[in-house]
Each structure stands twice: as C-alpha cells, then as structure tokens.
XYZ file of C-alpha atoms in Angstrom:
73
model
C 128.560 95.723 86.422
C 124.892 95.264 87.332
C 123.088 97.376 89.879
C 122.475 95.722 93.262
C 118.685 95.873 92.863
C 118.936 94.240 89.454
C 121.302 91.531 90.665
C 118.914 90.665 93.507
C 116.055 90.111 91.045
C 114.023 93.240 91.822
C 112.383 95.345 89.173
C 113.188 99.043 89.189
C 109.645 99.921 90.279
C 109.823 97.485 93.218
C 113.221 98.917 94.178
C 111.784 102.445 94.172
C 108.812 101.302 96.243
C 111.051 99.725 98.879
C 113.355 102.744 98.974
C 110.424 105.158 99.353
C 108.962 103.068 102.177
C 112.326 103.062 104.008
C 112.627 106.840 103.695
C 109.037 107.386 104.919
C 109.612 105.165 107.946
C 112.801 107.019 108.875
C 111.070 110.410 109.205
C 109.894 111.965 112.456
C 106.245 111.333 113.353
C 104.685 114.543 112.015
C 106.505 114.400 108.676
C 106.131 110.613 108.483
C 102.329 110.749 108.715
C 102.113 113.331 105.926
C 104.492 111.317 103.730
C 102.605 108.058 104.316
C 99.355 109.689 103.202
C 101.049 110.836 99.997
C 102.338 107.304 99.443
C 98.865 105.759 99.404
C 97.347 105.142 96.023
C 93.805 104.537 95.015
C 93.516 103.054 91.581
C 90.235 103.043 89.697
C 89.246 101.440 86.438
C 86.292 101.382 84.104
C 85.264 98.871 81.470
C 84.498 100.377 78.062
C 81.828 98.910 75.768
C 80.924 100.311 72.345
C 82.824 103.531 72.994
C 81.033 104.244 76.291
C 82.709 104.217 79.664
C 81.151 101.960 82.295
C 81.048 102.511 86.048
C 84.281 103.473 87.786
C 85.368 100.814 90.268
C 88.104 100.743 92.870
C 90.811 98.279 91.910
C 91.279 97.168 95.533
C 87.540 96.490 95.973
C 87.300 94.633 92.665
C 90.359 92.554 93.523
C 88.978 91.666 96.977
C 85.623 90.651 95.452
C 87.366 88.529 92.834
C 89.509 86.798 95.478
C 86.434 86.115 97.656
C 84.576 84.701 94.652
C 87.524 82.457 93.750
C 87.835 81.234 97.347
C 84.110 80.434 97.513
C 84.123 78.188 94.442
C-alpha cells in the first residue's frame, strides 16, 4: 500500500515542507515567529573556474535577475 503523499504525486521533500509549514502555522504567536525564522533558507552558490571559487551569489537574487532578463527579451 502506497503512502498518501506518494499516491497524491508529492515528493517526500515537498510533503515534509508542507507538513512543517502546517505545524509552524498552528503554533501560538511567540513560538510561531521563532519557528518561521528557522524555516527560512538562504541559499548561496559560487561558480568555479580553473579550481578557483568565484563570487558568492544569493540563489534568490540570481533567479530574480534571470527571470527579469528572460521577461525583457
């Protein structure tokens, strides 16, 4: 028998994300604010050339710039 999240077409990571969000939203205000801050992620990446690391960039900023560039062309 398949799990409900699997039968509905969700990946396990997406299922965990939804479950965590539901739990955070069910907390009282003081605990909820602390939990929401822990739930935020800031991903960074760097491009490597010839064994040297390039500048670190925020993934959200790079994605927004890429989307704006694609919309402009």
